[in-house]
Coordinates of C-alpha atoms and ligand atoms in Angstrom, one line a residue:
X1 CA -48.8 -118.8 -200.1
X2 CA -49.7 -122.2 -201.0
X3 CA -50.1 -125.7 -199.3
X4 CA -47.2 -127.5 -198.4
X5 CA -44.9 -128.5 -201.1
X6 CA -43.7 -132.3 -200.7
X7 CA -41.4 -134.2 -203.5
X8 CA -43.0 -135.7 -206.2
X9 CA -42.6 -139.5 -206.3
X10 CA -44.1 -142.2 -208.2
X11 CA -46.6 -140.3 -209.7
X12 CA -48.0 -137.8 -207.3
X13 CA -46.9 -135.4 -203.8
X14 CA -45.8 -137.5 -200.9
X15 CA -48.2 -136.8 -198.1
X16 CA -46.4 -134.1 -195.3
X17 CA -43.7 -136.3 -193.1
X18 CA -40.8 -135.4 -191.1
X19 CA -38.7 -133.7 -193.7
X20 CA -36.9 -130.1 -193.3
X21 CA -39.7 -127.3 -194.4
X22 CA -37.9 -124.4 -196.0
X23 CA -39.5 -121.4 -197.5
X24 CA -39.0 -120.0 -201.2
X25 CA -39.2 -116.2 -200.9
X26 CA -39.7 -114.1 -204.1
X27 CA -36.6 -112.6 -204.9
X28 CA -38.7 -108.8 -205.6
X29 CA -40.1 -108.6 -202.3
X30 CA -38.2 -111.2 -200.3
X31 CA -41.7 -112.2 -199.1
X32 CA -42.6 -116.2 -198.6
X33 CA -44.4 -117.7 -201.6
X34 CA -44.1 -121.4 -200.6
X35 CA -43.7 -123.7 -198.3
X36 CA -41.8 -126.6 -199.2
X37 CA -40.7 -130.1 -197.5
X38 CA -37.4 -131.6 -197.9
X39 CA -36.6 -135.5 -198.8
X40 CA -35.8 -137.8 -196.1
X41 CA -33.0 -140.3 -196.7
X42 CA -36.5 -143.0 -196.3
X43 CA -38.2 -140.5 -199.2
X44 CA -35.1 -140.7 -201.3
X45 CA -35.1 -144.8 -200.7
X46 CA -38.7 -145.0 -201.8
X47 CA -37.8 -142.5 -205.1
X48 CA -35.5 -144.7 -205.7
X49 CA -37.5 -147.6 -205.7
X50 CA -40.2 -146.1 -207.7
X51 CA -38.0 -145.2 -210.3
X52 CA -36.4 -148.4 -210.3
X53 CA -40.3 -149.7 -210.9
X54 CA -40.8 -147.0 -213.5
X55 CA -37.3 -147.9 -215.5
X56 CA -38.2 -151.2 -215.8
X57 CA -41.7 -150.6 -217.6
X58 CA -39.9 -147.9 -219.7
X59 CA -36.8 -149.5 -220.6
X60 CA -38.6 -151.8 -222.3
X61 CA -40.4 -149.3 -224.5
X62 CA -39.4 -148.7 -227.7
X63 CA -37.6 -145.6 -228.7
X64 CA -40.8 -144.2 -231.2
X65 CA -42.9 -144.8 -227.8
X66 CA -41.1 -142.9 -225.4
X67 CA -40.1 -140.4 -228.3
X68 CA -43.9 -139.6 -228.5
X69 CA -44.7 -139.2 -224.5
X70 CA -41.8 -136.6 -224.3
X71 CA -43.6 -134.9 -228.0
X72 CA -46.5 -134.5 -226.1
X73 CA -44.9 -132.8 -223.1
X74 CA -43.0 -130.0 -225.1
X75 CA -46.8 -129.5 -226.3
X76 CA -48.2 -129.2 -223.5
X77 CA -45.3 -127.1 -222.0
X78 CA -45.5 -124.6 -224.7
X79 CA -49.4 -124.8 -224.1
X80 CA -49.0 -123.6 -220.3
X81 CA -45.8 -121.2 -220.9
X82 CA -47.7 -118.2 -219.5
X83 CA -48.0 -120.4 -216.5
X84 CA -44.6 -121.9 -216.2
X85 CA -43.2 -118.3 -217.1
X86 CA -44.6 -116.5 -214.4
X87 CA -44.0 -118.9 -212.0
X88 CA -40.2 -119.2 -212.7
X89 CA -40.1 -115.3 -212.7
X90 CA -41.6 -115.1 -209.4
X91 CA -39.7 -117.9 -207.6
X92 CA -36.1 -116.9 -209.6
X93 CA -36.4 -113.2 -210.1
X94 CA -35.5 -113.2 -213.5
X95 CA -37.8 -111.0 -215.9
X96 CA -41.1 -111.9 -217.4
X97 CA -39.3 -110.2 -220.7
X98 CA -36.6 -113.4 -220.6
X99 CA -38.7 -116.5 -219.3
X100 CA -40.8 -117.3 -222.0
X101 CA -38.1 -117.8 -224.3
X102 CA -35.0 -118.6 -222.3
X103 CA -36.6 -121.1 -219.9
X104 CA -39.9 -122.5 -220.9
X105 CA -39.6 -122.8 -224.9
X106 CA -35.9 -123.7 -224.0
X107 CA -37.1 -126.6 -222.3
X108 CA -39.6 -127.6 -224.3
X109 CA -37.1 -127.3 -227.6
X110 CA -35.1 -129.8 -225.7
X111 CA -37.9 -132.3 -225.3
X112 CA -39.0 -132.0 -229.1
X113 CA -35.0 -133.0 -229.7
X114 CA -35.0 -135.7 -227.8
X115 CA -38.2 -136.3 -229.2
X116 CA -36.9 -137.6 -232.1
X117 CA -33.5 -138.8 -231.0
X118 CA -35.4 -141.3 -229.1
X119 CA -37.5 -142.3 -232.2
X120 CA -34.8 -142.7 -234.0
X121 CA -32.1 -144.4 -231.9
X122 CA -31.0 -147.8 -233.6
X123 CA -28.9 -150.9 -233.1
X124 CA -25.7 -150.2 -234.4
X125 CA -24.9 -152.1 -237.7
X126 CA -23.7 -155.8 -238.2
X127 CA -20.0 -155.9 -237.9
X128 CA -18.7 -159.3 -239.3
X129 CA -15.7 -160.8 -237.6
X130 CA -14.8 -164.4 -239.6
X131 CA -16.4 -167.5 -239.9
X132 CA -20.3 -165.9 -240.2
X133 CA -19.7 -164.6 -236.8
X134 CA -20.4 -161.1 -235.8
X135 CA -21.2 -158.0 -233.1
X136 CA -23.2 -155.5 -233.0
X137 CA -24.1 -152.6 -230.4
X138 CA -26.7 -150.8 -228.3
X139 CA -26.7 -148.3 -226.0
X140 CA -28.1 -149.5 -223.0
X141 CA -29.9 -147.0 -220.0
X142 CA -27.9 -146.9 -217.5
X143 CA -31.0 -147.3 -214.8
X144 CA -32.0 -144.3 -211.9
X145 CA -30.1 -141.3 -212.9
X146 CA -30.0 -138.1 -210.6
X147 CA -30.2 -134.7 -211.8
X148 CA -29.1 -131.8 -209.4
X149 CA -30.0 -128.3 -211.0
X150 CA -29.0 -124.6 -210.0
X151 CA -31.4 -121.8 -209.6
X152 CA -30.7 -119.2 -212.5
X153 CA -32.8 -121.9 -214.8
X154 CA -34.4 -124.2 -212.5
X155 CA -37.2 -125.0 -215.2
X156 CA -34.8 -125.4 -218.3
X157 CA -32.1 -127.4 -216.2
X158 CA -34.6 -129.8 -215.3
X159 CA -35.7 -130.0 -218.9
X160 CA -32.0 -130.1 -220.6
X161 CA -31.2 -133.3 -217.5
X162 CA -34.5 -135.3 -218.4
X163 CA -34.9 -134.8 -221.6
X164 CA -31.9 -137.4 -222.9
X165 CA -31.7 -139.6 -219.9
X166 CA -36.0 -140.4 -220.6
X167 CA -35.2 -140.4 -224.0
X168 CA -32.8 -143.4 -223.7
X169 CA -34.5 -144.8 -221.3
X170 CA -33.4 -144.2 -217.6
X171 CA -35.4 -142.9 -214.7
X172 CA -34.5 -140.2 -213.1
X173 CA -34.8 -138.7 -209.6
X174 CA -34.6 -134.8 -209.9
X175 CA -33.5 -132.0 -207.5
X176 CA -33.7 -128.6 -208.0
X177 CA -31.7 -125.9 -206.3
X178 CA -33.6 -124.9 -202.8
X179 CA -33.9 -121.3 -203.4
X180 CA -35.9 -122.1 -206.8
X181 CA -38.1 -125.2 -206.2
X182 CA -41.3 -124.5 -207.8
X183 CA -41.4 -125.4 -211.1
X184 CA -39.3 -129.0 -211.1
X185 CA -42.7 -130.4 -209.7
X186 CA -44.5 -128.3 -212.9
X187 CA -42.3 -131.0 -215.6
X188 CA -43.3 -134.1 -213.7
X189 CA -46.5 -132.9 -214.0
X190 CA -46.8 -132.2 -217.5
X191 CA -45.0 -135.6 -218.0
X192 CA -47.6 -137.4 -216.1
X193 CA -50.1 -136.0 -218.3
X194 CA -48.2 -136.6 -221.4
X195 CA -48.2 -140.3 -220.4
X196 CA -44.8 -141.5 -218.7
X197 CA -45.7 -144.2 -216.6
X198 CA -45.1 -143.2 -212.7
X199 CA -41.9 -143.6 -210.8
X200 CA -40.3 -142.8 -214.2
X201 CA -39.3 -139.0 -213.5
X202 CA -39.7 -137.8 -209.4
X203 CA -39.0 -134.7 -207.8
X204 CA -36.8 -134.6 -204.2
X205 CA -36.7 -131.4 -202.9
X206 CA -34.6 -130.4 -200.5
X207 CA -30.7 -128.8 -200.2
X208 CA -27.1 -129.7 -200.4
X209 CA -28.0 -132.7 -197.8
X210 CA -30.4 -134.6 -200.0
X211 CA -27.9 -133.9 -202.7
X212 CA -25.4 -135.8 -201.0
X213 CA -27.7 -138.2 -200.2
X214 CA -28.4 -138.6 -204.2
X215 CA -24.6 -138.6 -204.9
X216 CA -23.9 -141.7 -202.6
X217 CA -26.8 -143.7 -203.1
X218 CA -26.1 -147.3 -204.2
X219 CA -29.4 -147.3 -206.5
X220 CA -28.0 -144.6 -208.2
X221 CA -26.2 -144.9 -211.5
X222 CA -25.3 -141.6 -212.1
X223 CA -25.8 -137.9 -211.1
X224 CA -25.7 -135.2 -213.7
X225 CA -24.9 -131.7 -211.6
X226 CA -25.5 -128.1 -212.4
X227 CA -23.9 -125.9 -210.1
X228 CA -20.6 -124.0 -208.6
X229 CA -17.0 -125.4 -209.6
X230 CA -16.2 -126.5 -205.5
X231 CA -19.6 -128.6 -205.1
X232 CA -19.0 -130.3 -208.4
X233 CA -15.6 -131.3 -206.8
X234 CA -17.6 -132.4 -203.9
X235 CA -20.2 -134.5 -206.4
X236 CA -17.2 -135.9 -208.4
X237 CA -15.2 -137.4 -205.0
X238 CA -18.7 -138.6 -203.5
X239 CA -19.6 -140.2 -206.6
X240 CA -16.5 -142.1 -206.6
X241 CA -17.0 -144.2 -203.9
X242 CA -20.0 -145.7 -205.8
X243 CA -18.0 -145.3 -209.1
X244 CA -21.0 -143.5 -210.7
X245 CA -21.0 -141.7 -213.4
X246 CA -20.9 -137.8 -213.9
X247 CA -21.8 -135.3 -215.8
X248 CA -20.4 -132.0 -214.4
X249 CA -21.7 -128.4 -215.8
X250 CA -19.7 -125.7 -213.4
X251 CA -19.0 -121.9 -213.6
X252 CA -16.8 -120.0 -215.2
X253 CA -15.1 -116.5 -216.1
X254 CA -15.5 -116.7 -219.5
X255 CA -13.6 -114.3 -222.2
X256 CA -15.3 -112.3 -224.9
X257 CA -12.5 -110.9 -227.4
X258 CA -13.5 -107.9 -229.6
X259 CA -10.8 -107.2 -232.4
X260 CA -10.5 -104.0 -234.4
X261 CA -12.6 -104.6 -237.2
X262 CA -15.7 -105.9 -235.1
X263 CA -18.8 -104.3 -235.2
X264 CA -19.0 -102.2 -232.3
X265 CA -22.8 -101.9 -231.9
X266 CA -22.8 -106.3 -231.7
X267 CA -19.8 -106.2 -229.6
X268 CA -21.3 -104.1 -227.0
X269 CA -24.7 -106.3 -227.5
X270 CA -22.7 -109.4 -226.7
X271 CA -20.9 -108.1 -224.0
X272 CA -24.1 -106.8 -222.6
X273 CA -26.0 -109.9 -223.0
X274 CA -23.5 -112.3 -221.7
X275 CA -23.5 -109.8 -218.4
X276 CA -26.7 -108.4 -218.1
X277 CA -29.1 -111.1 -219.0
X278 CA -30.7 -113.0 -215.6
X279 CA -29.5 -110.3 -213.6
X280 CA -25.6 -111.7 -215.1
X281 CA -26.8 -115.4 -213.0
X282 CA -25.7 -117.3 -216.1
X283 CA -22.9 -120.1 -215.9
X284 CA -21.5 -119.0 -220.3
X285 CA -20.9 -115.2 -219.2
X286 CA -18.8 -113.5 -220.7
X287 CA -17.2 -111.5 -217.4
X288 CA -13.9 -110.7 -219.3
X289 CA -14.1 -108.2 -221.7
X290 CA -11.0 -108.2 -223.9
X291 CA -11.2 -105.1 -226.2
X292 CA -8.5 -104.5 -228.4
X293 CA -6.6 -101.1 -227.5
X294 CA -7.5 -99.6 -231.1
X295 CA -11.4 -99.5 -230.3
X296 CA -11.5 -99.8 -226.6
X297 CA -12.4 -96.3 -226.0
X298 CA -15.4 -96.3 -228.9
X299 CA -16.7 -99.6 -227.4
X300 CA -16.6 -98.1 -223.7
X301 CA -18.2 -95.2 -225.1
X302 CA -21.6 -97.2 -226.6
X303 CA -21.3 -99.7 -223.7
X304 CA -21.8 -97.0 -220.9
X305 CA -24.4 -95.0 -223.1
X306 CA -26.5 -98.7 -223.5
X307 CA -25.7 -99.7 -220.0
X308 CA -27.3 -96.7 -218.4
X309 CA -30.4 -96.9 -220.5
X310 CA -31.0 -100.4 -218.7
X311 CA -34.5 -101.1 -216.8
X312 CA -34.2 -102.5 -213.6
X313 CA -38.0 -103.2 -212.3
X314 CA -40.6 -105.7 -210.9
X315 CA -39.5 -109.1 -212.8
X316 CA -43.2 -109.6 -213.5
X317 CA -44.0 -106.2 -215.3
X318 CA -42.6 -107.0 -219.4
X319 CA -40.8 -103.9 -219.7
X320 CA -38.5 -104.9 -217.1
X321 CA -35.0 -105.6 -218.4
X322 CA -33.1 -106.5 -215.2
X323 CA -34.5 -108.0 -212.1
X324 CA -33.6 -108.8 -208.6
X325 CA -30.6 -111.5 -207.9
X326 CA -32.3 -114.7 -206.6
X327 CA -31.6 -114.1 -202.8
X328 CA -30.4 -111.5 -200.4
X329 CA -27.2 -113.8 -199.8
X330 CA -26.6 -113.7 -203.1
X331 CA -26.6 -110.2 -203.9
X332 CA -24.7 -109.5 -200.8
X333 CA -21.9 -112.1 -202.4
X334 CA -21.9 -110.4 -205.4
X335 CA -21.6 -106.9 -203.2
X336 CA -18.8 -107.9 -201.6
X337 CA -16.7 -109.3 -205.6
X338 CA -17.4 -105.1 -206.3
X339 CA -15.8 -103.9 -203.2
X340 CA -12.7 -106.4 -204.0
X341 CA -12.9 -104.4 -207.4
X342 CA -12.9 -100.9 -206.0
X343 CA -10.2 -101.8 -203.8
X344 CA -8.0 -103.5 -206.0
X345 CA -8.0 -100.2 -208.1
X346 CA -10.3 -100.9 -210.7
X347 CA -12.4 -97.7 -211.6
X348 CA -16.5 -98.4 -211.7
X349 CA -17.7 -97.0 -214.7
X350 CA -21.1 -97.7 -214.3
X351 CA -23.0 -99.1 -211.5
X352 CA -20.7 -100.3 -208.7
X353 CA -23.4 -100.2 -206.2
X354 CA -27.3 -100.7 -205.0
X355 CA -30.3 -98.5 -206.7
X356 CA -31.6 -96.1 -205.3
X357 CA -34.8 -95.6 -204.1
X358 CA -38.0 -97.0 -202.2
X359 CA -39.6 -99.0 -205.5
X360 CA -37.1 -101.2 -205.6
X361 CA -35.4 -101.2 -201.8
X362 CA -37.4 -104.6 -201.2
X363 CA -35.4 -106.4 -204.0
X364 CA -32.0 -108.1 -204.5
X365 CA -30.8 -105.5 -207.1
X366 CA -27.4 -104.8 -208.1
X367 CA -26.9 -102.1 -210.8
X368 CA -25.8 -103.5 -214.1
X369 CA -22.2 -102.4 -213.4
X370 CA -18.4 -102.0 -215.4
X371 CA -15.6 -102.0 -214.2
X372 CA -12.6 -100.5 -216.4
X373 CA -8.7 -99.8 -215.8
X374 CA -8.9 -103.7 -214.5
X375 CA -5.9 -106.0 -214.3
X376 CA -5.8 -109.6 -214.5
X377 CA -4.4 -110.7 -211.9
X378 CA -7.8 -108.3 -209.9
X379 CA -10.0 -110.8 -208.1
X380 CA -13.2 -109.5 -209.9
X381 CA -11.1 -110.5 -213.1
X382 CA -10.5 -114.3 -212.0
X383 CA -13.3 -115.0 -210.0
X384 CA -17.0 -116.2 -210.8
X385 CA -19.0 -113.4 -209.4
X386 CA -22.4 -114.3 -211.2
X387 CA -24.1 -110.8 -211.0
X388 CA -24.0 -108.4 -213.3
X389 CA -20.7 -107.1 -213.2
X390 CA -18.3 -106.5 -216.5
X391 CA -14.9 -106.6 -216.2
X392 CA -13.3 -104.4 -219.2
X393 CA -9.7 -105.0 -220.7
X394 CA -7.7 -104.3 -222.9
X395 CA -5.2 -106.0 -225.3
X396 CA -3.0 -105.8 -228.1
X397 CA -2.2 -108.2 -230.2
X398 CA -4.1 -111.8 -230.9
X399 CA -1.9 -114.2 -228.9
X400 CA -1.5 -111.8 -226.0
X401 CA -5.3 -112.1 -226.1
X402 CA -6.0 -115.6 -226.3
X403 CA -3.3 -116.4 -224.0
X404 CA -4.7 -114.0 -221.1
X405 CA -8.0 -115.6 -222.1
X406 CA -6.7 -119.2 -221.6
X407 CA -4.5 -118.5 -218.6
X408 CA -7.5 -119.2 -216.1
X409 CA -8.6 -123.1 -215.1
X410 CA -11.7 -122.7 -216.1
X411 CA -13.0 -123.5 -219.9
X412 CA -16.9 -123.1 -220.4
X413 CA -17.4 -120.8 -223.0
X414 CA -16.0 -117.9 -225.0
X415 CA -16.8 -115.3 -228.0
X416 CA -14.9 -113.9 -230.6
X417 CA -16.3 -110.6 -232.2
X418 CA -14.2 -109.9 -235.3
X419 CA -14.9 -109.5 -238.9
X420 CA -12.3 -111.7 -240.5
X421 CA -13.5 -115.4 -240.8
X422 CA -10.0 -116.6 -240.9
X423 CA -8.9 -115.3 -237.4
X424 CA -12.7 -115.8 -235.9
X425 CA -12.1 -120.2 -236.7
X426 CA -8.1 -119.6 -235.7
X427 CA -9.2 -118.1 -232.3
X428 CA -12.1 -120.2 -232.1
X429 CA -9.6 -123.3 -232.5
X430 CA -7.4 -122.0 -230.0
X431 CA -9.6 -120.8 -226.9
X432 CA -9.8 -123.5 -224.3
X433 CA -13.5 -123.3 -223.7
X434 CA -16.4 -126.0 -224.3
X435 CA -18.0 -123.4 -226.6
X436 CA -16.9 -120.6 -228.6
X437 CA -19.4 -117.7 -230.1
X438 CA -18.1 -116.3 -233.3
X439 CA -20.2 -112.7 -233.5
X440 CA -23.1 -113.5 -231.2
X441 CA -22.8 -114.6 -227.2
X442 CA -25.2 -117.1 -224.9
X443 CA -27.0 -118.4 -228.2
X444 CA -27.8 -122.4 -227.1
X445 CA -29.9 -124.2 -229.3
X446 CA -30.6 -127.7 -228.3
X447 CA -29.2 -129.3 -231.3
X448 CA -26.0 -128.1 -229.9
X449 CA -23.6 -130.3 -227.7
X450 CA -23.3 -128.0 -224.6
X451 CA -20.6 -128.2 -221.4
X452 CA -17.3 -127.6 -220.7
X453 CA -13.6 -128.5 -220.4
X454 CA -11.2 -127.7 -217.8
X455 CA -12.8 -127.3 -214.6
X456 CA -15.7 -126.0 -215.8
X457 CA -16.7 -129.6 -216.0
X458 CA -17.1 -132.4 -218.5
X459 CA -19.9 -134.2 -219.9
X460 CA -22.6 -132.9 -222.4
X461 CA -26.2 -131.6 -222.1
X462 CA -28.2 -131.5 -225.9
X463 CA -26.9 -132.3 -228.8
X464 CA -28.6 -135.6 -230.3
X465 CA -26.4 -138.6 -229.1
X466 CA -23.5 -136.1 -227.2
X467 CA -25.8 -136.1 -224.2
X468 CA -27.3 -139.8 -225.1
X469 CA -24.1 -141.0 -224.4
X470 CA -23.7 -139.4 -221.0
X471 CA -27.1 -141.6 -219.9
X472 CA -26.5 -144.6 -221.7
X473 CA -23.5 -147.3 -221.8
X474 CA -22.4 -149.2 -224.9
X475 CA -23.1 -153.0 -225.3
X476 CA -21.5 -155.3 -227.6
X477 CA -23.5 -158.2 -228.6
X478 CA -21.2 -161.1 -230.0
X479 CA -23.2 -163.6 -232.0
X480 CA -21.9 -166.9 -232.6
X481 CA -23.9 -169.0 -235.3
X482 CA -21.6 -172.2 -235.5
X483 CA -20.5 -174.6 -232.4
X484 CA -18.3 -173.5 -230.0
X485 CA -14.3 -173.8 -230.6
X486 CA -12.8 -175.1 -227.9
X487 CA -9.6 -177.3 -227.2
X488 CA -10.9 -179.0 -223.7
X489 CA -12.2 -182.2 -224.7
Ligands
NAD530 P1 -24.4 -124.8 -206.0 O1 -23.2 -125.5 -206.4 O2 -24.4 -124.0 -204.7 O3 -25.7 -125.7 -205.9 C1 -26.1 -126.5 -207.0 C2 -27.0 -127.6 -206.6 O4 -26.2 -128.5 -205.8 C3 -28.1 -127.3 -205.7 O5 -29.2 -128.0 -206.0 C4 -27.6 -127.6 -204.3 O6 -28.6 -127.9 -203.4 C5 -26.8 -128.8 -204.6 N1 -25.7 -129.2 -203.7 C6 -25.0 -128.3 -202.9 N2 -24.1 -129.0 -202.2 C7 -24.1 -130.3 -202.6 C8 -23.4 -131.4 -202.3 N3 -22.4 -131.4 -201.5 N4 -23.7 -132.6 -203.0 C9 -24.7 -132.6 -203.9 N5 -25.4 -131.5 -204.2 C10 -25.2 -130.4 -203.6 O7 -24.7 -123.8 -207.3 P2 -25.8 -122.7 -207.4 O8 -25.4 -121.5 -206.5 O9 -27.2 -123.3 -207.2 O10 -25.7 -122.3 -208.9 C11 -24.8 -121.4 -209.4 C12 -23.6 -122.1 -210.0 O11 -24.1 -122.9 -211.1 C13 -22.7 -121.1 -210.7 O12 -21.3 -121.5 -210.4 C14 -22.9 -121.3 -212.2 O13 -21.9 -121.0 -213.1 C15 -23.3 -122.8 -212.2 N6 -24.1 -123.1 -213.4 C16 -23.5 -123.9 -214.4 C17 -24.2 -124.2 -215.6 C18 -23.6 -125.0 -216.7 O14 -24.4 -125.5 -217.5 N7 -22.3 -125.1 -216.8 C19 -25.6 -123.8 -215.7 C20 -26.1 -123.0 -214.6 C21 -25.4 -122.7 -213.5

């Protein structure tokens, strides 16, 4: 186990004070593999302070300059992946086979992008009003921005929430999620060594208390949140009394619709990827299955033959395909979502239970299960579980589909597996979701805007200037170049 773990602020680890100390156990072995020390209210004061210090030395860089410290970070990032990989594995659970890609060169895509949206961010143009006069605008920083983070991507949150607020210019105080808090203190770092001046990005560690504590700080401009639908409610109404802004990316029970003429074999491999992959701990998943009634049997058929060929194992070991749910709670949450299922009548096709065995006894597993015969109105069928847990139903006709799709409040994400391009962009138009997969599922490249609608949240993450504007207001500059009209004399 290592040293005490403190928050990172101003440029280096707070020495140890009076804060909570929690442990972070590895999710395989539910074994302790750090020790680390919550903020204070006094730590988050003196975060605050540094990165009120730090904004205004950054702020007053240019884009290209700041575009050029955050180039250097997604190199060295990609540099120490190996590194970051294995650690976020170990502290998460997720497998070494998915954390190179999906977390570290995820994160350090998004720094490249904002990279060069911060190079290339501009006044915008002269707009004449009469008389010589004109305006133009900027987009200003809005100052100390918070990022709160989950734990199913604790490293590519972090990256995703600093990447556009540095690029425009903000500081920003970061917190991951307490059951994954070892590799938010890795970015600031590799920032530090890329060259962003101290105080600029810091590190409070700590749980839902120093999150409040974030949320209704006065020195706070804004918080953008990464977690469960009922504490971004919780973030939204704190926020309020400070008026700050928000940027909310929730859950969901997202719908993946698979029409007759779909190719089975990539409707099967988006069903299981937006249910299987992370252990199913992913925000986009797809947990409703619609299959049309034509093909449901022939998709169940090469689901259940794929699903039981599945490799559940050590997260470190790279033939490992499924690895433990991040904590004991956890998997005992998402336990308790399969007995509503069997309960409720739905039939378990595959899975439905804990392995068996010694090898894995020590870990959070849950086997890769689906659940057929479901209904909608079936708990497992409205409810974010975030495990890997299918639900499989069936439909018949396109508008009985996107309706049953639509009819929960939630609206993150959604997939469409068909053939015809007509009805893919029709359905597409017509699911209320923030994004919609057309023959592929979970695909986020950074370029893309990413968030949701309905109360699945609102705001944007990536995307060039979508998630620019979530960190930045807009000023209008006036400019005046004869005397001033005025009838007092
Ligand atoms: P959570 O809501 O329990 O916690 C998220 C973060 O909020 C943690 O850092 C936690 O310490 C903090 N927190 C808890 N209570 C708080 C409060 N009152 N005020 C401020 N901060 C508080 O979520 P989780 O269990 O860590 O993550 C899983 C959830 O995150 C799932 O619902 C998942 O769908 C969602 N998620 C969404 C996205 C997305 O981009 N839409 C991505 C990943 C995860």
């Amino acid at each position: 186990m290592t040293d005490l773990m403190t928050s990172y602020v101003g440029g280096g680890y707070l020495p140890p004070g009076d804060g909570e100390i929690f442990e972070s156990l590895n999710p395989f072995t539910n074994r302790p593999i750090a020790r680390v020390q919550a903020a204070t209210a006094a730590d988050v004061d003196a975060a605050v302070d540094a990165a009120r210090e730090g904004f205004d030395l950054w702020s007053e860089m240019d884009g290209a300059a700041r575009g050029a410290v955050l180039a250097r970070a997604a190199e060295l990032i990609r540099a120490r992946a190996d590194e970051i990989a294995h650690l976020e594995s170990l502290d998460g659970g997720k497998p070494l086979s998915e954390t190179p890609e999906a977390d570290v060169a995820s994160g350090a895509d998004c720094l490249a992008h904002f990279a060069e949206v911060a190079a290339a961010l501009a006044e915008g143009p002269r707009t004449p009003v009469g008389g010589g006069a004109y305006f133009y605008t900027r987009r200003e920083p809005l100052g100390v921005v918070a990022g709160i983070g989950a734990w199913n991507y604790p490293f590519q949150i972090a990256c995703w929430k600093a990447a556009p607020a540095l690029a425009a210019g903000n500081a920003m105080l970061f917190k991951p999620a307490e059951l994954t808090p070892l590799s938010a203190p890795l970015l600031a770092e590799i920032l530090a060594e890329a060259g962003l001046p101290e105080g600029v990005f810091n590190v409070v560690q700590g749980g839902a208390e120093v999150g409040r504590i974030l949320t209704a700080h006065p020195g706070i401009a804004k918080v953008s949140f990464t977690g469960e639908v009922g504490t971004g409610k919780a973030v939204a109404a704190a926020s309020a009394a400070t008026l700050k802004r928000v940027t909310l990316e929730l859950g969901g029970k997202s719908a993946l619709l698979v029409f007759p003429d779909a190719d089975l074999d990539d409707a099967v491999s988006a069903a299981m990827l937006g249910n299987f992959y992370t252990q199913g701990q992913i925000c986009t998943n797809c947990t409703r299955v619609f299959v049309h009634a034509e093909v449901h049997d022939a998709f169940l058929h090469r689901l259940l033959d794929r699903t039981a060929r599945l490799r559940l194992g050590d997260p470190l070991d790279p033939e490992t395909q499924v690895g433990p749910l991040v904590s004991r709670e956890h998997r005992d949450k998402v336990m308790s979502y399969i007995g509503h299922g069997i309960r409720e009548g739905a039939t378990v096709a595959a899975g439905g239970g804990l392995p068996h065995g010694p090898a894995l006894a020590d870990g959070n597993f849950v086997l890769p299960t689906v659940f057929t015969r479901c209904t909608d109105e079936m708990t497992i069928a409205r409810e974010e579980i975030f495990g890997p847990v299918m639900t499989v139903l069936s439909f018949a006709d396109e508008a009985e589909a996107v309706g049953r799709a639509n009819a929960l409040p939630f609206g993150l994400a959604a997939g469409v597996m068909t053939a015809d391009a007509e009805r893919a962009h029709r359905v597409a138009r017509r699911l209320e979701a923030g994004v919609v997969w057309i023959n592929t599922y979970n695909l986020t490249p950074v370029a893309m805007p990413f968030g949701g609608c309905k109360q699945s949240g609102y705001g944007r993450e990536n995307g060039g200037m979508a998630a620019i504007a979530e960190v930045t207001f807009e000023k209008s500059v006036y400019v005046e170049p004869h005397h001033v009209e005025c009838p007092y004399r």
